[in-house]
């Protein structure tokens, strides 16, 4: 993973603020990459039956002009505007595939009302599952000047796919830290002793305490081994162990430590593995107040396909 050279950012051209665009501009300037500023317009099929003639074309043209004005205000980097028509997640992923973008960004749950208990909406979740390139969902508000970055890893897993995912997560976190002039990312590993409740029922207090300590030492050892594979880029102070379920530990750590960006995986080819796939990842995501950067494993193929001419 060398750098972000071709960034796609999805904004709402009718909004007054564009936090994802602000962050995208910073990244593109740092990497010397180019930027595509996109918006999606969806006209429901039922609306075609009663819209006056020519109105749909006028609406599309107005939105295209709004988007072009926003992109035209970007200076110092190459930026173009692109209005997409259709189902949001699908047309955005098609654009990623068509133009070979290496990073996709959008504002944190731009389709969710502020009163919603969840920071992510249906479009966000579909993009996290299906977009082939890394996805950065940017929270609302002013971006931190020097954001704190953490990465959620499953260091104890012996599954090769999970280990490969850990490597990609750390690579992406280091790249983001470099682009944003941040400190070294924090490695967060949520661990649980195997069969903790069963062992507690059958073991005495001393034996149970010893069992927990050995499990903690193993988790710490696997985390140090993962960090050492990056040739001294991580120190002991950058490694954090937290005992508990990932869906509880990760959000609590993000809040308590003031994390601005969490880097995590969303899919593992080999099946369910800690925070890498399915319900666990979604439970983590739905509790996060920070920006989230997600990565797919090597070889991931999006279920969205480009139509051939």
XYZ file of C-alpha atoms in Angstrom:
309
model
C 0.000 0.000 0.000
C 2.014 2.972 -1.252
C -0.263 6.013 -0.988
C -3.625 7.472 -1.857
C -3.286 8.780 -5.404
C -6.859 8.656 -6.692
C -9.446 9.660 -4.079
C -13.226 9.625 -4.478
C -15.222 11.700 -1.986
C -19.009 11.588 -1.797
C -20.655 14.804 -0.595
C -24.112 16.348 -0.464
C -23.817 19.336 -2.794
C -26.867 20.951 -1.167
C -25.338 20.928 2.344
C -23.575 23.860 3.997
C -20.618 21.850 5.354
C -18.516 19.107 3.801
C -16.284 17.484 6.455
C -15.311 14.577 4.205
C -14.249 16.971 1.447
C -12.095 18.968 3.855
C -10.272 15.820 4.914
C -10.013 14.573 1.327
C -8.352 17.812 0.248
C -5.792 17.499 3.044
C -4.994 13.915 2.048
C -4.760 14.693 -1.672
C -2.436 17.626 -1.051
C -0.198 15.499 1.159
C 0.006 12.617 -1.321
C -0.031 14.642 -4.526
C -3.083 12.666 -5.599
C -6.106 13.688 -7.615
C -9.605 14.110 -6.246
C -13.036 13.296 -7.636
C -15.846 15.129 -5.835
C -19.052 13.152 -6.339
C -22.683 13.478 -5.381
C -25.498 11.009 -5.954
C -28.950 11.989 -7.116
C -31.727 9.436 -6.982
C -35.102 10.096 -8.577
C -37.644 7.527 -7.300
C -39.324 5.542 -10.044
C -42.779 6.655 -8.898
C -41.792 10.319 -9.323
C -41.364 9.849 -13.060
C -45.127 9.374 -13.340
C -46.056 12.861 -12.147
C -43.034 15.153 -12.594
C -43.808 17.886 -15.161
C -41.924 17.526 -18.465
C -38.315 18.713 -18.268
C -38.285 19.100 -14.474
C -36.089 16.053 -13.838
C -33.505 17.318 -16.337
C -33.557 20.736 -14.628
C -33.084 19.195 -11.185
C -30.138 17.156 -12.396
C -28.580 20.178 -14.090
C -28.971 22.313 -10.954
C -27.323 19.666 -8.789
C -24.520 19.234 -11.315
C -23.854 22.978 -11.253
C -23.850 23.060 -7.456
C -21.338 20.225 -7.385
C -19.151 21.868 -10.030
C -19.018 25.095 -7.991
C -17.863 23.190 -4.911
C -15.182 21.285 -6.820
C -14.109 24.501 -8.523
C -13.292 26.047 -5.156
C -10.679 23.370 -4.450
C -7.184 24.748 -5.014
C -3.712 23.259 -5.027
C -4.733 19.842 -6.335
C -6.429 18.353 -9.358
C -10.164 18.073 -8.584
C -13.129 17.242 -10.801
C -16.865 17.015 -10.152
C -18.971 13.982 -11.028
C -22.718 13.684 -10.482
C -23.890 10.081 -10.278
C -27.471 9.029 -10.906
C -28.997 5.956 -9.309
C -28.926 3.853 -6.173
C -26.237 5.492 -3.958
C -24.088 2.561 -2.809
C -24.217 0.850 -6.195
C -23.280 3.842 -8.347
C -20.524 4.894 -5.941
C -18.930 1.446 -5.998
C -19.287 1.356 -9.780
C -17.382 4.643 -9.924
C -14.648 3.179 -7.691
C -14.329 0.227 -10.059
C -14.548 2.304 -13.238
C -11.955 4.906 -12.234
C -9.812 2.623 -10.039
C -9.980 4.837 -6.952
C -7.692 3.761 -4.097
C -9.646 5.524 -1.328
C -13.347 6.285 -0.942
C -14.565 8.902 1.547
C -17.917 10.263 2.641
C -19.322 12.174 5.587
C -20.277 10.132 8.624
C -23.734 8.706 7.880
C -24.896 11.605 5.742
C -28.266 9.922 5.211
C -29.004 9.426 8.931
C -30.988 12.043 10.854
C -29.110 13.627 13.737
C -31.622 12.092 16.175
C -30.707 8.551 15.107
C -29.044 6.424 17.816
C -26.739 4.886 15.201
C -23.921 6.889 13.574
C -24.105 4.744 10.440
C -26.864 4.289 7.909
C -27.775 1.644 5.369
C -25.649 3.187 2.609
C -22.617 3.355 4.918
C -22.942 -0.293 5.865
C -23.355 -1.423 2.268
C -20.266 0.542 1.241
C -18.281 -0.983 4.108
C -19.295 -4.472 3.002
C -18.935 -4.136 -0.761
C -16.542 -1.327 -1.718
C -13.253 -2.876 -2.888
C -10.962 -0.017 -1.850
C -10.431 1.370 1.679
C -13.424 3.362 2.940
C -13.056 6.379 5.245
C -16.272 7.570 6.896
C -15.611 11.020 8.328
C -17.438 12.208 11.409
C -19.152 15.570 11.498
C -17.349 18.570 12.932
C -14.004 20.227 12.425
C -11.213 17.737 11.650
C -8.534 17.449 14.337
C -5.279 19.156 13.390
C -3.259 16.159 14.578
C -5.770 13.307 14.869
C -5.243 10.370 17.196
C -5.309 7.127 15.225
C -5.916 3.625 16.573
C -6.174 0.287 14.799
C -8.240 -2.657 16.009
C -6.403 -5.946 15.431
C -6.932 -9.605 16.226
C -3.332 -10.370 17.120
C -4.080 -13.700 18.818
C -5.744 -15.338 15.820
C -3.833 -18.154 14.166
C -5.935 -17.893 11.005
C -3.696 -16.829 8.053
C -6.410 -14.570 6.623
C -6.786 -12.768 9.950
C -3.017 -12.362 10.217
C -2.859 -10.927 6.705
C -5.692 -8.573 7.598
C -3.785 -7.383 10.679
C -0.850 -6.493 8.448
C -3.064 -4.538 6.055
C -4.716 -2.679 8.939
C -1.348 -1.585 10.320
C -0.061 -0.604 6.882
C -3.134 1.537 6.316
C -2.923 3.107 9.775
C 0.740 4.046 9.263
C -0.058 5.498 5.855
C -2.887 7.579 7.289
C -0.703 8.775 10.181
C 1.952 9.881 7.715
C -0.597 11.675 5.521
C -2.135 13.508 8.494
C 1.155 14.231 10.326
C -0.112 12.244 13.315
C 1.741 10.309 15.995
C 2.280 6.570 15.649
C -1.083 4.755 15.668
C -2.114 2.798 18.755
C -2.506 -0.969 18.333
C -5.594 -2.110 20.208
C -6.159 -5.814 20.828
C -9.362 -6.934 22.570
C -8.796 -10.383 24.053
C -10.815 -12.970 25.932
C -9.539 -16.113 27.682
C -10.816 -19.280 26.036
C -13.662 -20.899 28.003
C -13.430 -18.346 30.794
C -16.771 -19.139 32.419
C -16.276 -22.897 32.267
C -12.768 -22.667 33.703
C -14.032 -20.395 36.483
C -16.626 -22.980 37.536
C -14.107 -25.810 37.775
C -10.935 -24.093 38.993
C -9.938 -22.679 42.337
C -9.205 -18.992 42.766
C -5.439 -19.349 42.428
C -5.641 -21.652 39.423
C -8.139 -19.370 37.728
C -5.981 -16.302 38.350
C -2.969 -18.135 36.932
C -5.002 -19.183 33.894
C -6.051 -15.583 33.236
C -2.492 -14.349 33.557
C -1.195 -16.922 31.094
C -3.939 -15.979 28.630
C -3.033 -12.298 29.031
C 0.648 -13.027 28.497
C -0.140 -14.929 25.316
C -2.249 -12.033 24.017
C 0.546 -9.592 24.861
C 3.123 -11.800 23.149
C 1.108 -12.053 19.936
C 0.574 -8.283 19.909
C 4.305 -7.631 20.356
C 5.090 -10.091 17.566
C 2.722 -8.272 15.230
C 4.268 -4.909 16.126
C 7.836 -6.218 15.676
C 7.000 -7.293 12.131
C 6.981 -3.579 11.266
C 10.695 -3.074 11.975
C 10.576 -0.790 14.987
C 7.799 1.525 13.818
C 5.791 0.668 16.952
C 7.005 0.968 20.555
C 5.686 -0.787 23.654
C 3.699 2.347 24.501
C 1.820 2.001 21.220
C 0.392 -1.420 22.169
C -2.788 -1.692 24.242
C -4.495 -4.837 25.540
C -8.086 -4.703 26.728
C -9.900 -7.744 28.098
C -13.450 -8.113 26.836
C -15.654 -8.427 23.782
C -14.521 -6.283 20.825
C -17.948 -4.652 20.486
C -17.579 -3.383 24.070
C -13.841 -2.790 24.342
C -13.260 -0.901 21.098
C -15.944 1.807 21.471
C -15.034 2.312 25.144
C -11.366 2.770 24.223
C -12.208 5.184 21.400
C -14.226 7.381 23.767
C -11.896 7.222 26.767
C -8.760 7.938 24.737
C -10.242 10.552 22.417
C -9.491 8.582 19.251
C -10.260 10.522 16.065
C -9.779 7.761 13.479
C -10.184 4.009 14.000
C -8.711 1.675 11.389
C -10.281 -1.778 11.189
C -11.047 -4.648 8.840
C -14.537 -5.528 7.694
C -14.207 -8.803 5.790
C -12.067 -11.908 6.204
C -12.066 -14.461 3.396
C -11.648 -17.376 5.763
C -14.820 -16.732 7.742
C -15.739 -15.135 11.041
C -12.693 -13.847 12.899
C -12.934 -11.294 15.730
C -13.731 -7.823 14.407
C -13.142 -8.720 10.788
C -16.544 -9.789 9.537
C -20.265 -9.866 10.087
C -22.229 -9.114 13.215
C -19.268 -8.332 15.473
C -17.897 -5.694 13.109
C -21.330 -4.157 12.671
C -21.904 -4.026 16.438
C -18.563 -2.227 16.816
C -19.298 0.215 13.995
C -22.724 1.158 15.312
C -21.197 2.324 18.605
C -18.342 4.425 17.224
C -18.423 8.237 17.481
C -15.177 8.705 15.556
C -14.152 8.576 11.911
C -13.636 5.021 10.668
C -11.207 3.766 8.038
C -11.829 0.208 6.855
C -9.839 -2.140 4.684
C -10.621 -5.374 2.824
C -8.314 -8.403 2.552
C -6.115 -9.141 -0.429
C -8.140 -10.768 -3.144
C -11.466 -9.256 -2.106
C -13.846 -8.999 -5.069
C -16.827 -6.670 -4.808
C -20.209 -8.219 -5.609
C -20.968 -5.042 -7.582
C -20.066 -5.424 -11.238
C -19.657 -2.921 -14.038
C -21.952 -3.501 -16.961
C -20.031 -4.350 -20.116
C -20.864 -2.448 -23.273
